[in-house]
Amino acid sequence: MKSQEVIAQLEQRFPGQPEYIQAVSQVLNTIEEVYNQHPEFEAANLIERLCIPDRIVKFRVTWTDDKGKVRVNNGYRIQHNNAIGPYKGGLRFHASVNESILKFLAFEQTFKNSLTTLPMGGAKGGSDFSPRGKSNAEVMRFCQAFMTELWRNIGPDTDVPAGDIGVGGREVGYLFGMYKKLTREHTGTLTGKGLEFGGSLVRPEATGYGNVYFLMEMLKTKGQDLKGKRVLISGSGNVAQYTAEKVLQLGGTVLTMSDSNGYIYDPEGIDREKLDYIMELKNLYRGRIREYAEKYGCKYVENARPWHEVGDIALPSATQNEIDEEDAKALVANGVIAVSEGANMPSTPAAIKVFQEARILYAPGKAANAGGVSVSGLEMSQNSERLSWSSQEVDNRLHSIMENIHENCVKYGTLPDGYVDYVKGANISGFMKVARAMMAQGII
Ligand code: NDP
Ligand code: 2IT
């Protein structure tokens, strides 16, 4: 396999899908050498079978807004690969959603889920519907309409969706309600459910906490921890909020958070009380981060990202390609020692190159943010045995999963000079398990 040739073919075959090509390129470039040590992989054309999703379901979602206007959105489910377990991955509701973005996410999810050690395949779905500015009733009607199409394609042993951008506890609840009504079954077909109806403790916290656990493992390799470290966080949604919470618990200072309109910089640090305000602002009132700056009298920068501020650690937790080459150079010039990705593919390839050439600690999302889907996997286990575990039990398991992923990254990603290439480590480790499972199951 020559990765450049495969990428060129995929580009030709799937034009206008830059995010998908970006995600595939990152993986192929790092696994090429290992792949080519296994001629049986090439004989089975494993690479094409692994890059192209098993199935893409696309449907029209028709719903009625509060003014009585009938609205139409696109709905999707991309079932990428189920070699190691049922398809598993979130749903994203955001105006930018298209096939390229969901294909990149489903592809990444396959390797991420492989890394968790739990039996989950990879998938992703969603819609170009944006919950922002919509009433509760509109969101509910949209979720119900979306599920009237999706339900035939999912199930507890087939495909188990969850949240992602724009899909949190509220949306999962509405989606689950409609799924249950259509199937007349109460099963664990979605994760991220409310605690009263099968959800797992620590699932809301899991992605953010998991990213900080991973970061701690990386810092440990340098004899460091979070105490007194200045941390730049982007986003102010689910992942960003619980990332900030765990950073505070471990003695770090959170200087920034953001949303799609801009970022706040609080030189005093966003403490517990201020974080509670952000959680209420975002989760209850669904307001803008600008309001934080108005309330606490700190700096707000419109239409900008926080990467040009001075900090020790950067934890991107908003969206893809939110750190470009210039941002990465600014972070490195300002002395950042670690970047750990809560978001999926937040750094562009050029930005990653800057981090790695500077030899700073850099963890790609598929390793660092795997805590979310890991606890989703634990939610599936709890649903199957019809029991729920204590938060201590779930948190302990999450912690050891993140340690295990870190260990595997070090095992497969340590370069001759001792630098750990976490991208290479995560990709090889994730790939090998999926590859072995596919080989064992024959040409299908
Ligand atoms: P939320 O919808 O809860 O929050 C998303 C945050 O990112 C919001 O602050 C949002 O701002 C901001 N944002 C979204 N899109 C953009 C954009 N195009 N430009 C700038 N800011 C943007 O989502 P999550 O916190 O769940 O997800 C954040 C990231 O983490 C995503 O990359 C997701 O794929 C990834 N992730 C999520 C997991 C989970 O369990 N939820 C698990 C693993 C990864 P605004 O409010 O203005 O839209
Ligand atoms: O990107 C991700 O890993 C998620 N959005 C979580 C997926 C899940 O199934 O919990």
Coordinates of C-alpha atoms and ligand atoms in Angstrom, one line a residue:
M1 CA 0.0 0.0 0.0
K2 CA 1.3 3.4 -0.9
S3 CA -0.6 5.8 1.3
Q4 CA -0.3 8.7 -1.2
E5 CA -1.8 6.6 -4.0
V6 CA -4.7 5.4 -1.9
I7 CA -5.4 9.0 -0.7
A8 CA -5.3 10.3 -4.3
Q9 CA -7.8 7.6 -5.4
L10 CA -10.1 8.4 -2.5
E11 CA -10.0 12.1 -3.4
Q12 CA -11.0 11.3 -6.9
R13 CA -13.7 9.0 -5.9
F14 CA -15.2 11.3 -3.2
P15 CA -14.6 14.9 -4.4
G16 CA -15.5 17.8 -2.2
Q17 CA -14.9 15.9 1.1
P18 CA -11.9 17.6 2.5
E19 CA -12.5 16.7 6.2
Y20 CA -12.8 13.0 5.3
I21 CA -9.7 13.0 3.2
Q22 CA -7.8 14.9 6.0
A23 CA -8.8 12.3 8.6
V24 CA -7.9 9.3 6.3
S25 CA -4.6 10.9 5.3
Q26 CA -3.5 11.3 9.0
V27 CA -4.2 7.6 9.6
L28 CA -2.7 6.2 6.4
N29 CA 0.5 8.2 6.6
T30 CA 1.2 6.8 10.1
I31 CA 0.2 3.1 9.6
E32 CA 1.7 2.6 6.1
E33 CA 4.9 1.0 7.4
V34 CA 3.2 -1.4 9.8
Y35 CA 0.5 -2.2 7.2
N36 CA 3.2 -3.1 4.6
Q37 CA 4.7 -5.6 7.0
H38 CA 1.5 -7.7 6.6
P39 CA 1.1 -8.8 2.9
E40 CA -2.1 -10.6 3.9
F41 CA -3.7 -7.2 4.6
E42 CA -2.9 -6.0 1.1
A43 CA -4.2 -9.3 -0.4
A44 CA -7.5 -8.7 1.3
N45 CA -7.5 -5.0 0.2
L46 CA -8.0 -4.2 3.8
I47 CA -7.2 -0.5 3.3
E48 CA -10.1 0.3 1.0
R49 CA -12.4 -1.8 3.1
L50 CA -11.4 0.2 6.1
C51 CA -11.5 3.7 4.6
I52 CA -14.9 3.4 2.9
P53 CA -17.9 3.2 5.3
D54 CA -19.9 0.0 5.4
R55 CA -23.1 2.0 4.8
I56 CA -24.4 5.5 4.6
V57 CA -28.1 6.1 5.4
K58 CA -29.4 9.5 4.3
F59 CA -32.9 10.7 4.9
R60 CA -35.1 13.8 4.8
V61 CA -36.3 15.1 8.2
T62 CA -39.6 17.1 8.0
W63 CA -40.7 19.0 11.1
T64 CA -42.9 22.0 11.9
D65 CA -41.5 25.2 13.6
D66 CA -43.4 27.2 16.2
K67 CA -44.9 29.5 13.5
G68 CA -46.4 26.5 11.7
K69 CA -43.9 26.6 8.9
V70 CA -42.9 23.1 7.6
R71 CA -39.1 22.8 7.6
V72 CA -36.8 20.2 6.0
N73 CA -33.4 19.1 7.0
N74 CA -30.9 16.4 6.0
G75 CA -30.5 13.4 8.3
Y76 CA -27.6 10.9 8.2
R77 CA -26.2 7.8 9.8
I78 CA -22.8 6.6 8.7
Q79 CA -22.1 3.1 9.8
H80 CA -18.4 2.9 9.2
N81 CA -17.2 -0.4 10.6
N82 CA -18.5 -3.1 12.9
A83 CA -15.6 -5.5 13.0
I84 CA -15.1 -5.3 16.8
G85 CA -18.6 -4.6 18.0
P86 CA -22.0 -2.9 17.1
Y87 CA -21.7 0.4 15.3
K88 CA -21.2 3.2 18.0
G89 CA -20.8 6.9 17.8
G90 CA -22.6 10.2 18.4
L91 CA -25.1 12.3 16.5
R92 CA -24.2 15.9 15.6
F93 CA -26.8 18.6 15.1
H94 CA -25.1 21.7 13.6
A95 CA -25.7 23.8 10.5
S96 CA -22.3 22.8 9.1
V97 CA -23.1 19.0 9.1
N98 CA -22.5 17.3 5.7
E99 CA -21.4 13.9 4.5
S100 CA -17.7 14.8 4.6
I101 CA -17.8 15.9 8.2
L102 CA -19.7 12.8 9.3
K103 CA -17.5 10.5 7.3
F104 CA -14.4 11.9 9.0
L105 CA -16.1 11.5 12.3
A106 CA -17.2 7.9 11.7
F107 CA -13.8 7.0 10.4
E108 CA -12.1 8.5 13.5
Q109 CA -14.6 6.8 15.8
T110 CA -13.7 3.4 14.5
F111 CA -10.1 3.8 15.6
K112 CA -11.0 5.6 18.8
N113 CA -13.5 2.9 19.8
S114 CA -10.9 0.2 19.1
L115 CA -8.5 2.0 21.5
T116 CA -11.0 1.9 24.4
T117 CA -10.6 -1.9 24.7
L118 CA -14.4 -2.2 24.7
P119 CA -16.4 -4.1 21.9
M120 CA -17.6 -1.1 19.8
G121 CA -17.5 -0.5 16.1
G122 CA -17.5 3.0 14.6
A123 CA -20.3 5.2 13.3
K124 CA -21.5 8.8 13.3
G125 CA -24.7 10.6 12.3
G126 CA -26.6 13.8 12.6
S127 CA -28.2 16.6 10.8
D128 CA -27.7 20.1 9.4
F129 CA -30.4 21.2 11.9
S130 CA -29.1 23.7 14.5
P131 CA -30.7 23.6 17.9
R132 CA -29.4 27.1 18.6
G133 CA -32.2 29.7 18.8
K134 CA -34.9 27.0 18.6
S135 CA -37.5 26.5 21.3
N136 CA -37.7 23.4 23.4
A137 CA -40.8 22.3 21.5
E138 CA -39.1 22.8 18.2
V139 CA -36.1 20.7 19.3
M140 CA -38.4 18.0 20.5
R141 CA -40.4 17.9 17.2
F142 CA -37.2 17.8 15.3
C143 CA -35.7 14.9 17.4
Q144 CA -39.0 13.0 17.0
A145 CA -39.0 13.5 13.2
F146 CA -35.3 12.5 13.0
M147 CA -36.0 9.3 14.9
T148 CA -39.0 8.3 12.8
E149 CA -36.5 7.7 10.0
L150 CA -33.4 6.6 12.0
W151 CA -35.0 3.9 14.2
R152 CA -35.0 1.1 11.6
N153 CA -31.2 1.3 11.3
I154 CA -30.3 1.2 15.0
G155 CA -30.7 -1.2 17.9
P156 CA -28.8 -2.3 21.0
D157 CA -26.8 -4.9 19.1
T158 CA -26.8 -3.1 15.8
D159 CA -25.9 0.5 16.2
V160 CA -26.0 2.7 19.3
P161 CA -26.0 6.4 18.8
A162 CA -25.2 9.1 21.5
G163 CA -24.5 12.8 21.6
D164 CA -22.0 15.1 20.0
I165 CA -22.1 18.8 19.1
G166 CA -25.7 20.1 19.5
V167 CA -26.9 16.8 21.0
G168 CA -26.8 16.6 24.8
G169 CA -29.0 15.1 27.5
R170 CA -32.1 17.0 26.3
E171 CA -31.8 15.8 22.7
V172 CA -30.9 12.2 23.7
G173 CA -34.0 12.1 25.9
Y174 CA -36.3 13.2 23.1
L175 CA -34.7 10.8 20.6
F176 CA -34.9 7.9 23.0
G177 CA -38.6 8.7 23.8
M178 CA -39.5 8.4 20.1
Y179 CA -37.3 5.3 19.6
K180 CA -39.0 3.6 22.5
K181 CA -42.5 4.5 21.2
L182 CA -41.7 3.2 17.7
T183 CA -40.1 0.0 18.8
R184 CA -42.2 -0.6 22.0
E185 CA -38.9 -1.7 23.6
H186 CA -36.9 -0.1 26.4
T187 CA -33.4 -1.1 25.4
G188 CA -30.0 0.6 25.7
T189 CA -30.1 1.7 22.0
L190 CA -28.9 5.2 22.8
T191 CA -26.2 6.2 25.4
G192 CA -26.0 9.5 27.2
K193 CA -29.5 8.8 28.5
G194 CA -30.9 10.5 31.7
L195 CA -30.1 8.7 34.9
E196 CA -33.7 7.8 35.5
F197 CA -34.0 5.8 32.3
G198 CA -30.8 3.8 31.9
G199 CA -28.1 6.5 31.7
S200 CA -24.7 6.0 33.3
L201 CA -23.3 8.1 36.1
V202 CA -20.2 10.0 34.9
R203 CA -21.3 9.9 31.2
P204 CA -21.8 13.7 31.0
E205 CA -18.4 14.2 32.6
A206 CA -16.6 11.4 30.8
T207 CA -15.1 13.1 27.8
G208 CA -13.7 16.1 29.7
Y209 CA -12.5 14.1 32.6
G210 CA -11.0 11.5 30.3
N211 CA -9.1 14.1 28.4
V212 CA -7.6 15.5 31.6
Y213 CA -6.7 11.9 32.8
F214 CA -4.9 11.4 29.5
L215 CA -3.2 14.8 29.9
M216 CA -2.0 13.8 33.4
E217 CA -0.5 10.6 32.0
M218 CA 1.4 12.7 29.4
L219 CA 2.6 15.2 32.0
K220 CA 3.7 12.3 34.3
T221 CA 6.2 11.3 31.6
K222 CA 7.9 14.7 32.1
G223 CA 7.6 14.5 35.9
Q224 CA 4.9 17.2 35.8
D225 CA 1.3 17.6 36.9
L226 CA -1.4 20.3 36.7
K227 CA -0.7 22.2 39.8
G228 CA -0.3 25.9 39.0
K229 CA -0.5 25.3 35.3
R230 CA -2.4 27.9 33.1
V231 CA -4.8 26.2 30.8
L232 CA -6.4 27.5 27.6
I233 CA -9.7 25.8 26.8
S234 CA -11.9 26.4 23.8
G235 CA -15.6 25.7 23.6
S236 CA -18.1 26.0 26.5
G237 CA -20.2 22.9 25.8
N238 CA -20.3 19.5 27.4
V239 CA -16.6 18.6 26.8
A240 CA -15.2 22.1 27.7
Q241 CA -17.2 22.3 30.9
Y242 CA -16.1 19.0 32.4
T243 CA -12.6 19.5 31.2
A244 CA -12.5 22.8 33.1
E245 CA -14.1 21.1 36.2
K246 CA -11.4 18.4 36.3
V247 CA -8.5 20.9 35.6
L248 CA -9.8 22.9 38.6
Q249 CA -10.0 19.8 40.8
L250 CA -6.4 19.0 40.0
G251 CA -5.0 22.5 40.8
G252 CA -4.8 24.1 37.3
T253 CA -6.0 27.6 36.4
V254 CA -8.5 27.9 33.5
L255 CA -7.9 31.2 31.7
T256 CA -10.2 30.9 28.6
M257 CA -13.4 29.4 27.2
S258 CA -15.2 30.2 24.0
D259 CA -18.2 29.6 21.7
S260 CA -18.7 30.1 18.0
N261 CA -18.9 33.9 18.5
G262 CA -15.7 34.5 20.4
Y263 CA -13.7 33.8 23.6
I264 CA -13.4 35.1 27.1
Y265 CA -10.0 35.6 28.9
D266 CA -10.2 35.7 32.7
P267 CA -6.8 36.6 34.2
E268 CA -8.1 35.6 37.7
G269 CA -9.0 32.2 36.4
I270 CA -12.5 30.7 35.9
D271 CA -13.1 29.3 39.4
R272 CA -15.8 26.8 40.6
E273 CA -18.4 29.5 41.1
K274 CA -17.7 31.1 37.7
L275 CA -17.8 27.7 36.1
D276 CA -21.2 27.0 37.7
Y277 CA -22.4 30.3 36.1
I278 CA -21.1 29.1 32.6
M279 CA -22.9 25.7 33.1
E280 CA -26.1 27.4 33.9
L281 CA -25.7 30.0 31.1
K282 CA -25.0 27.3 28.5
N283 CA -27.1 24.3 29.6
L284 CA -30.1 26.1 31.0
Y285 CA -30.4 29.6 29.4
R286 CA -28.5 28.6 26.3
G287 CA -26.8 32.0 26.3
R288 CA -23.6 33.3 24.8
I289 CA -20.1 33.2 26.4
R290 CA -19.9 37.0 25.9
E291 CA -22.3 37.3 28.8
Y292 CA -19.6 35.9 31.1
A293 CA -17.4 38.9 30.3
E294 CA -20.2 41.3 30.9
K295 CA -20.9 39.7 34.3
Y296 CA -17.3 39.4 35.5
G297 CA -15.8 42.3 33.7
C298 CA -13.1 40.5 31.8
K299 CA -11.8 40.5 28.3
Y300 CA -14.0 39.2 25.4
V301 CA -12.6 38.8 21.9
E302 CA -15.2 38.6 19.2
N303 CA -14.7 36.2 16.3
A304 CA -11.4 34.9 17.6
R305 CA -10.0 31.7 19.2
P306 CA -8.0 31.7 22.4
W307 CA -4.7 30.3 21.0
H308 CA -2.8 33.5 21.0
E309 CA -3.1 33.9 24.8
V310 CA -0.2 32.8 27.0
G311 CA -0.7 29.4 28.8
D312 CA 1.1 26.2 29.7
I313 CA -1.5 23.8 28.3
A314 CA -4.1 24.0 25.5
L315 CA -7.2 21.8 25.5
P316 CA -9.2 22.4 22.3
S317 CA -12.8 21.3 23.0
A318 CA -15.0 23.0 20.4
T319 CA -14.7 21.6 16.8
Q320 CA -12.6 20.4 13.9
N321 CA -9.7 22.5 12.5
E322 CA -10.0 25.1 15.2
I323 CA -6.2 25.3 15.6
D324 CA -4.3 26.2 12.4
E325 CA -0.6 26.5 11.7
E326 CA -0.4 30.2 12.9
D327 CA -2.3 29.3 16.1
A328 CA 0.0 26.4 16.7
K329 CA 3.1 28.6 16.2
A330 CA 1.7 31.1 18.7
L331 CA 1.1 28.4 21.3
V332 CA 4.6 27.0 20.9
A333 CA 6.2 30.5 20.9
N334 CA 4.3 31.3 24.1
G335 CA 5.7 28.2 25.8
V336 CA 2.9 25.7 25.8
I337 CA 4.1 22.3 27.0
A338 CA 1.1 20.1 26.1
V339 CA -1.9 20.0 23.8
S340 CA -4.6 17.4 24.4
E341 CA -7.6 17.2 22.1
G342 CA -11.1 17.1 23.6
A343 CA -12.6 17.9 20.3
N344 CA -12.3 15.6 17.2
M345 CA -9.6 16.7 14.8
P346 CA -9.3 20.3 16.2
S347 CA -5.7 20.7 14.9
T348 CA -5.0 21.0 11.2
P349 CA -2.2 18.8 9.8
A350 CA 0.1 21.8 9.6
A351 CA -0.6 22.6 13.2
I352 CA 0.2 19.1 14.3
K353 CA 3.5 19.3 12.5
V354 CA 4.3 22.5 14.4
F355 CA 3.6 20.7 17.8
Q356 CA 5.5 17.6 16.9
E357 CA 8.5 19.4 15.5
A358 CA 8.7 21.5 18.7
R359 CA 8.7 18.2 20.5
I360 CA 5.8 19.2 22.9
L361 CA 3.3 16.7 24.3
Y362 CA 0.6 16.4 21.7
A363 CA -2.4 14.0 22.0
P364 CA -4.8 13.5 19.1
G365 CA -8.6 13.4 19.8
K366 CA -9.0 9.7 19.0
A367 CA -6.8 8.9 22.0
A368 CA -7.5 11.9 24.4
N369 CA -11.2 12.2 24.0
A370 CA -12.0 8.5 24.0
G371 CA -13.4 8.8 27.6
G372 CA -16.8 9.8 26.3
V373 CA -17.4 6.8 24.2
S374 CA -15.8 4.6 26.8
V375 CA -18.4 5.5 29.4
S376 CA -21.0 5.1 26.6
G377 CA -19.6 1.5 26.3
L378 CA -19.9 1.1 30.1
E379 CA -23.5 2.4 29.8
M380 CA -24.2 -0.4 27.3
S381 CA -22.8 -2.9 29.7
Q382 CA -24.9 -1.6 32.6
N383 CA -28.0 -1.7 30.4
S384 CA -27.3 -5.2 29.3
E385 CA -27.0 -6.5 32.9
R386 CA -29.9 -4.2 34.0
L387 CA -27.8 -2.7 36.8
S388 CA -26.2 0.7 37.4
W389 CA -22.8 1.1 38.8
S390 CA -21.7 3.8 41.3
S391 CA -19.9 6.9 40.1
Q392 CA -16.7 5.7 41.8
E393 CA -16.9 2.4 39.8
V394 CA -17.5 4.1 36.5
D395 CA -14.8 6.8 37.2
N396 CA -12.2 4.2 38.2
R397 CA -12.9 2.2 35.0
L398 CA -12.7 5.4 32.9
H399 CA -9.4 6.3 34.6
S400 CA -7.9 2.9 33.8
I401 CA -9.1 3.0 30.2
M402 CA -7.4 6.3 29.7
E403 CA -4.2 5.0 31.3
N404 CA -4.4 2.0 29.1
I405 CA -4.8 4.1 25.9
H406 CA -1.8 6.2 27.0
E407 CA 0.3 3.1 27.5
N408 CA -0.6 1.8 24.1
C409 CA 0.3 5.2 22.5
V410 CA 3.7 5.1 24.2
K411 CA 4.2 1.4 23.1
Y412 CA 3.5 2.0 19.4
G413 CA 4.5 5.7 19.1
T414 CA 7.9 6.1 20.8
L415 CA 10.4 7.3 18.2
P416 CA 14.1 6.4 18.3
D417 CA 14.9 9.7 20.0
G418 CA 12.5 8.9 22.8
Y419 CA 9.8 11.4 21.7
V420 CA 6.3 9.9 21.8
D421 CA 4.4 10.4 18.6
Y422 CA 0.9 10.0 20.1
V423 CA -0.6 10.2 16.6
K424 CA 1.4 7.3 15.3
G425 CA 0.9 5.3 18.5
A426 CA -2.9 5.8 18.6
N427 CA -3.3 5.1 14.9
I428 CA -1.2 1.9 14.9
S429 CA -2.7 0.6 18.1
G430 CA -6.3 1.3 17.0
F431 CA -5.7 0.0 13.5
M432 CA -4.2 -3.3 14.4
K433 CA -7.1 -4.5 16.4
V434 CA -9.7 -3.6 13.7
A435 CA -7.4 -5.1 11.0
R436 CA -7.1 -8.4 12.9
A437 CA -10.8 -8.6 13.5
M438 CA -11.6 -7.9 9.8
M439 CA -9.1 -10.5 8.7
A440 CA -10.6 -13.2 11.0
Q441 CA -14.1 -12.5 9.6
G442 CA -13.2 -13.0 6.0
I443 CA -13.8 -11.0 2.8
I444 CA -17.1 -9.3 3.4
Ligands
NDP1 P1 -21.5 21.0 22.5 O1 -22.5 21.2 21.5 O2 -21.9 20.7 23.9 O3 -20.5 22.2 22.6 C1 -19.8 22.6 21.5 C2 -19.0 23.9 21.8 O4 -18.1 24.2 20.7 C3 -19.9 25.1 22.0 O5 -19.3 26.0 22.9 C4 -20.0 25.6 20.6 O6 -20.3 27.0 20.5 C5 -18.6 25.4 20.1 N1 -18.6 25.2 18.6 C6 -19.3 24.3 17.9 N2 -19.1 24.4 16.6 C7 -18.2 25.5 16.5 C8 -17.6 26.1 15.4 N3 -17.9 25.7 14.1 N4 -16.8 27.1 15.6 C9 -16.5 27.5 16.9 N5 -17.0 27.0 18.0 C10 -17.9 26.0 17.8 O7 -20.6 19.8 22.0 P2 -19.5 18.9 22.7 O8 -18.9 19.6 23.9 O9 -20.2 17.6 23.0 O10 -18.4 18.6 21.6 C11 -17.3 19.4 21.4 C12 -16.2 18.7 20.7 O11 -15.9 17.5 21.4 C13 -16.7 18.2 19.3 O12 -15.5 18.2 18.4 C14 -17.1 16.7 19.5 O13 -17.0 16.0 18.3 C15 -16.1 16.3 20.5 N6 -16.4 15.2 21.3 C16 -17.6 15.1 22.0 C17 -17.8 14.0 22.8 C18 -19.1 13.9 23.7 O14 -19.2 13.0 24.4 N7 -19.9 14.9 23.7 C19 -16.9 12.9 22.9 C20 -15.7 13.0 22.1 C21 -15.5 14.1 21.4 P3 -21.8 27.5 20.1 O15 -22.6 27.3 21.4 O16 -21.7 28.9 19.7 O17 -22.3 26.6 19.0
2IT2 O1 -16.9 11.7 19.3 C1 -17.3 10.9 20.2 O2 -16.6 10.0 20.7 C2 -18.6 11.1 20.8 N1 -19.3 12.1 20.4 C3 -19.2 10.2 21.7 C4 -19.8 9.0 21.1 C5 -20.5 8.0 21.9 O3 -21.1 7.1 21.4 O4 -20.6 8.2 23.2

